Amino acid sequence: MEHQVFVPVPAERLRTALADQARVARAVPGLQQEAGAEPLTGRLRLRVGGHSVTYRGTARVSAREDGTYAVDGDATESRGTGAVKLALTLTLTDTGDGCTVTAEGGAEASGRITELPAETVAAAAARLLSRFLEALAADDEERTERTEETGAAGTPARAVHADRLSDRLADDFADTGEPPAEAAHARRTMIGRSAEEVDHAPPRGRYAPVPAPQTVTGNPVVRWAAPAAALALASAIVVTRALRKRR
């Protein structure tokens, strides 16, 4: 195969990223790293058209003396007997505001992947390679921005992000002079409460638990006293009538 990808970072910075195996592993889309193993060891689910095949194996990225990079990988199907052996050469060339990465090489495969159309397999491999290089370049840009934000004074990047957030919120409040309803509600309910109280506070609003209905039970003394009073009243009426007849 031969595939070219343009990334908006200089070739030298991309070389630095390719030399860090941990950064390379983070840039591989869908890679589930195996604990305690090399960074590029784990499981990878490859989607080809309407099918998907999960492989388990190891890949390696190494620099060559001529400035190119070798990408070698060996993997087997997690549910099957198929296997894939990959061998690519990456060539980095500065182009305008970034660099062009040219990938050349091929792969030997067996199992389910061979039952699918070759054009679909090639398109899936090219898509995976493009997403990998774009993610690697994006990670490099993020690291560079954090380094620039730190500055000579050594201000942590997290503090810089917090300052930017405060400035943005201040701009949002500048129009009305009051925070939005969501912020006001959060301020009323969260400020002044400890972290433990917030973590263990019961949910409110539409997700608040519905209290169990309370059953009202009458007083048993009153329940038995009413028939007794009625019986006494009836007896008094009967006695009164009897006395009147005798008179």
Coordinates of C-alpha atoms in Angstrom, one line a residue:
M1 CA 0.0 0.0 0.0
E2 CA 1.0 3.7 -0.4
H3 CA -0.8 6.3 1.5
Q4 CA -0.1 10.0 2.3
V5 CA -1.4 12.1 5.2
F6 CA -0.8 15.8 5.8
V7 CA -0.6 16.9 9.5
P8 CA -0.3 20.6 10.6
V9 CA 2.9 20.2 12.6
P10 CA 6.6 20.4 11.6
A11 CA 8.3 17.2 10.7
E12 CA 10.8 17.6 13.6
R13 CA 8.0 17.8 16.2
L14 CA 6.4 14.7 14.7
R15 CA 9.7 12.9 14.9
T16 CA 9.8 13.7 18.6
A17 CA 6.3 12.3 19.1
L18 CA 7.2 9.1 17.2
A19 CA 10.1 8.6 19.5
D20 CA 7.8 8.4 22.5
Q21 CA 6.2 4.9 22.5
A22 CA 3.6 6.0 25.1
R23 CA 2.4 8.9 23.0
V24 CA 2.3 6.6 20.0
A25 CA 0.1 4.1 21.9
R26 CA -2.3 6.9 23.0
A27 CA -2.7 8.0 19.4
V28 CA -3.8 4.6 18.0
P29 CA -7.6 4.7 17.7
G30 CA -9.3 2.1 19.8
L31 CA -6.2 0.5 21.2
Q32 CA -6.8 -1.2 24.6
Q33 CA -3.4 -1.5 26.2
E34 CA -2.4 -4.6 28.1
A35 CA -1.4 -3.8 31.7
G36 CA 2.3 -4.4 32.5
A37 CA 3.3 -4.9 28.9
E38 CA 5.0 -2.6 26.3
P39 CA 3.0 0.5 25.4
L40 CA 2.0 -0.9 21.9
T41 CA 0.8 -4.2 23.2
G42 CA -2.9 -4.9 23.5
R43 CA -6.2 -5.4 21.7
L44 CA -7.3 -3.5 18.6
R45 CA -10.7 -3.7 17.0
L46 CA -10.5 -3.1 13.2
R47 CA -13.7 -2.2 11.5
V48 CA -13.9 -3.2 7.8
G49 CA -17.1 -2.1 6.1
G50 CA -19.9 -3.7 8.0
H51 CA -17.6 -6.2 9.7
S52 CA -15.2 -5.9 12.6
V53 CA -12.2 -8.0 13.6
T54 CA -10.5 -7.8 17.0
Y55 CA -6.7 -8.5 17.0
R56 CA -4.3 -8.9 19.9
G57 CA -0.7 -8.3 19.4
T58 CA 2.3 -5.9 19.5
A59 CA 3.6 -3.2 17.3
R60 CA 6.9 -1.3 17.2
V61 CA 7.9 2.1 15.8
S62 CA 11.7 2.6 15.3
A63 CA 13.8 5.2 13.6
R64 CA 16.1 4.4 10.8
E65 CA 19.4 6.0 9.8
D66 CA 18.0 7.5 6.6
G67 CA 15.4 9.5 8.6
T68 CA 12.5 7.2 7.9
Y69 CA 10.5 5.2 10.5
A70 CA 9.8 1.4 10.4
V71 CA 6.4 0.2 11.7
D72 CA 6.3 -3.5 12.4
G73 CA 3.4 -5.4 14.0
D74 CA 2.3 -8.9 14.7
A75 CA -1.2 -9.8 15.8
T76 CA -3.7 -12.7 16.0
E77 CA -7.4 -12.8 16.0
S78 CA -8.9 -12.8 19.5
R79 CA -11.6 -15.1 18.4
G80 CA -10.2 -17.2 15.6
T81 CA -7.0 -18.5 14.1
G82 CA -6.2 -15.7 11.7
A83 CA -3.1 -13.5 12.0
V84 CA -1.7 -10.3 10.5
K85 CA 1.9 -9.3 10.1
L86 CA 2.5 -5.6 9.2
A87 CA 5.5 -3.8 7.8
L88 CA 5.4 -0.1 6.9
T89 CA 7.9 2.7 6.2
L90 CA 7.0 6.2 7.2
T91 CA 8.7 9.1 5.4
L92 CA 8.3 12.6 6.9
T93 CA 8.6 15.7 4.6
D94 CA 8.1 19.3 5.6
T95 CA 5.3 20.9 3.5
G96 CA 4.1 24.4 4.0
D97 CA 2.7 24.8 7.5
G98 CA 3.1 21.1 8.4
C99 CA 4.5 17.9 7.0
T100 CA 3.4 15.1 4.7
V101 CA 3.7 11.5 6.0
T102 CA 4.1 8.9 3.3
A103 CA 3.4 5.3 4.3
E104 CA 4.6 2.5 2.1
G105 CA 4.6 -1.2 2.7
G106 CA 2.2 -4.1 3.1
A107 CA 0.8 -6.8 5.3
E108 CA 0.4 -10.6 5.3
A109 CA -2.9 -11.8 6.6
S110 CA -4.9 -15.0 7.1
G111 CA -8.3 -15.7 8.6
R112 CA -11.4 -13.6 8.5
I113 CA -9.8 -10.5 7.0
T114 CA -9.0 -12.4 3.8
E115 CA -12.7 -13.1 3.2
L116 CA -13.5 -9.4 2.8
P117 CA -13.0 -7.3 -0.3
A118 CA -9.4 -6.1 -0.8
E119 CA -10.5 -2.6 -1.6
T120 CA -12.5 -2.4 1.7
V121 CA -9.6 -3.7 3.7
A122 CA -7.2 -1.2 2.1
A123 CA -9.6 1.7 2.8
A124 CA -10.0 0.6 6.5
A125 CA -6.2 0.4 6.9
A126 CA -5.7 3.9 5.3
R127 CA -8.4 5.3 7.5
L128 CA -6.8 3.9 10.6
L129 CA -3.4 5.2 9.6
S130 CA -4.8 8.7 8.9
R131 CA -6.6 8.9 12.3
F132 CA -3.4 7.7 14.1
L133 CA -1.2 10.4 12.5
E134 CA -3.8 13.1 13.1
A135 CA -4.2 12.1 16.7
L136 CA -0.4 12.0 17.2
A137 CA -0.2 15.5 15.7
A138 CA -3.0 16.8 17.9
D139 CA -1.3 15.4 21.0
D140 CA 1.9 17.2 20.0
E141 CA 0.0 20.5 19.5
E142 CA -1.6 20.2 22.9
R143 CA 1.7 19.5 24.6
T144 CA 3.3 22.5 22.8
E145 CA 0.4 24.8 23.9
R146 CA 0.8 23.6 27.5
T147 CA 4.5 24.3 27.4
E148 CA 4.0 27.8 26.0
E149 CA 1.3 28.5 28.6
T150 CA 3.7 27.5 31.4
G151 CA 6.0 30.3 30.4
A152 CA 9.3 31.3 32.0
A153 CA 7.7 31.9 35.4
G154 CA 6.8 28.3 35.7
T155 CA 3.0 28.8 36.1
P156 CA 1.3 25.4 35.9
A157 CA -0.9 24.9 32.8
R158 CA -3.9 24.0 35.0
A159 CA -3.7 27.5 36.6
V160 CA -3.5 29.1 33.2
H161 CA -6.6 27.2 32.1
A162 CA -8.4 28.3 35.3
D163 CA -7.5 31.9 34.6
R164 CA -8.8 31.6 31.0
L165 CA -12.0 30.1 32.4
S166 CA -12.4 33.0 34.9
D167 CA -11.9 35.5 32.1
R168 CA -14.4 33.9 29.9
L169 CA -17.0 33.7 32.7
A170 CA -16.3 37.4 33.5
D171 CA -17.0 38.3 29.9
D172 CA -20.2 36.3 30.0
F173 CA -21.4 38.2 33.1
A174 CA -20.4 41.6 31.7
D175 CA -23.6 42.1 29.8
T176 CA -26.1 41.7 32.7
G177 CA -23.8 42.0 35.7
E178 CA -25.4 38.7 37.1
P179 CA -24.4 35.1 36.5
P180 CA -26.7 32.8 34.4
A181 CA -29.4 30.9 36.2
E182 CA -27.4 27.7 36.2
A183 CA -24.4 29.4 37.8
A184 CA -26.6 31.2 40.3
H185 CA -28.2 27.9 41.3
A186 CA -24.8 26.2 41.6
R187 CA -23.6 29.0 43.7
R188 CA -26.5 28.8 46.1
T189 CA -26.3 25.1 46.5
M190 CA -22.6 24.4 46.4
I191 CA -20.8 27.4 48.0
G192 CA -20.3 26.9 51.8
R193 CA -20.7 23.2 51.6
S194 CA -17.8 20.8 52.2
A195 CA -16.7 18.3 49.6
E196 CA -18.1 15.4 51.7
E197 CA -21.5 17.1 52.0
V198 CA -21.6 17.6 48.2
D199 CA -20.6 14.0 47.5
H200 CA -23.2 12.6 49.9
A201 CA -26.0 15.1 49.3
P202 CA -29.3 13.6 48.2
P203 CA -30.3 14.3 44.6
R204 CA -32.7 17.2 43.9
G205 CA -35.1 18.2 41.3
R206 CA -36.5 15.7 38.8
Y207 CA -34.1 13.0 40.1
A208 CA -35.0 13.4 43.7
P209 CA -36.4 10.2 45.3
V210 CA -40.1 10.1 45.8
P211 CA -41.1 9.7 49.5
A212 CA -43.1 6.7 50.4
P213 CA -46.8 7.3 51.0
Q214 CA -47.7 7.7 54.7
T215 CA -50.5 5.5 55.9
V216 CA -52.8 7.2 58.5
T217 CA -53.9 4.8 61.2
G218 CA -56.7 5.8 63.6
N219 CA -56.4 5.7 67.3
P220 CA -57.5 2.2 68.5
V221 CA -58.9 3.7 71.7
V222 CA -61.2 6.1 69.8
R223 CA -62.2 3.3 67.4
W224 CA -63.5 1.2 70.4
A225 CA -64.8 4.1 72.4
A226 CA -67.3 5.2 69.7
P227 CA -69.4 1.9 69.7
A228 CA -69.4 1.9 73.5
A229 CA -70.8 5.4 73.7
A230 CA -73.5 4.7 71.1
L231 CA -74.5 1.6 73.1
A232 CA -74.7 3.6 76.3
L233 CA -76.8 6.3 74.7
A234 CA -79.2 3.6 73.3
S235 CA -79.6 2.1 76.7
A236 CA -80.4 5.4 78.3
I237 CA -83.1 6.1 75.7
V238 CA -84.7 2.7 76.4
V239 CA -84.7 3.2 80.1
T240 CA -86.2 6.7 79.8
R241 CA -89.0 5.4 77.6
A242 CA -89.8 2.6 80.1
L243 CA -90.0 5.0 83.0
R244 CA -92.4 7.3 81.1
K245 CA -94.8 4.3 80.3
R246 CA -94.9 3.4 84.0
R247 CA -95.9 6.9 84.9

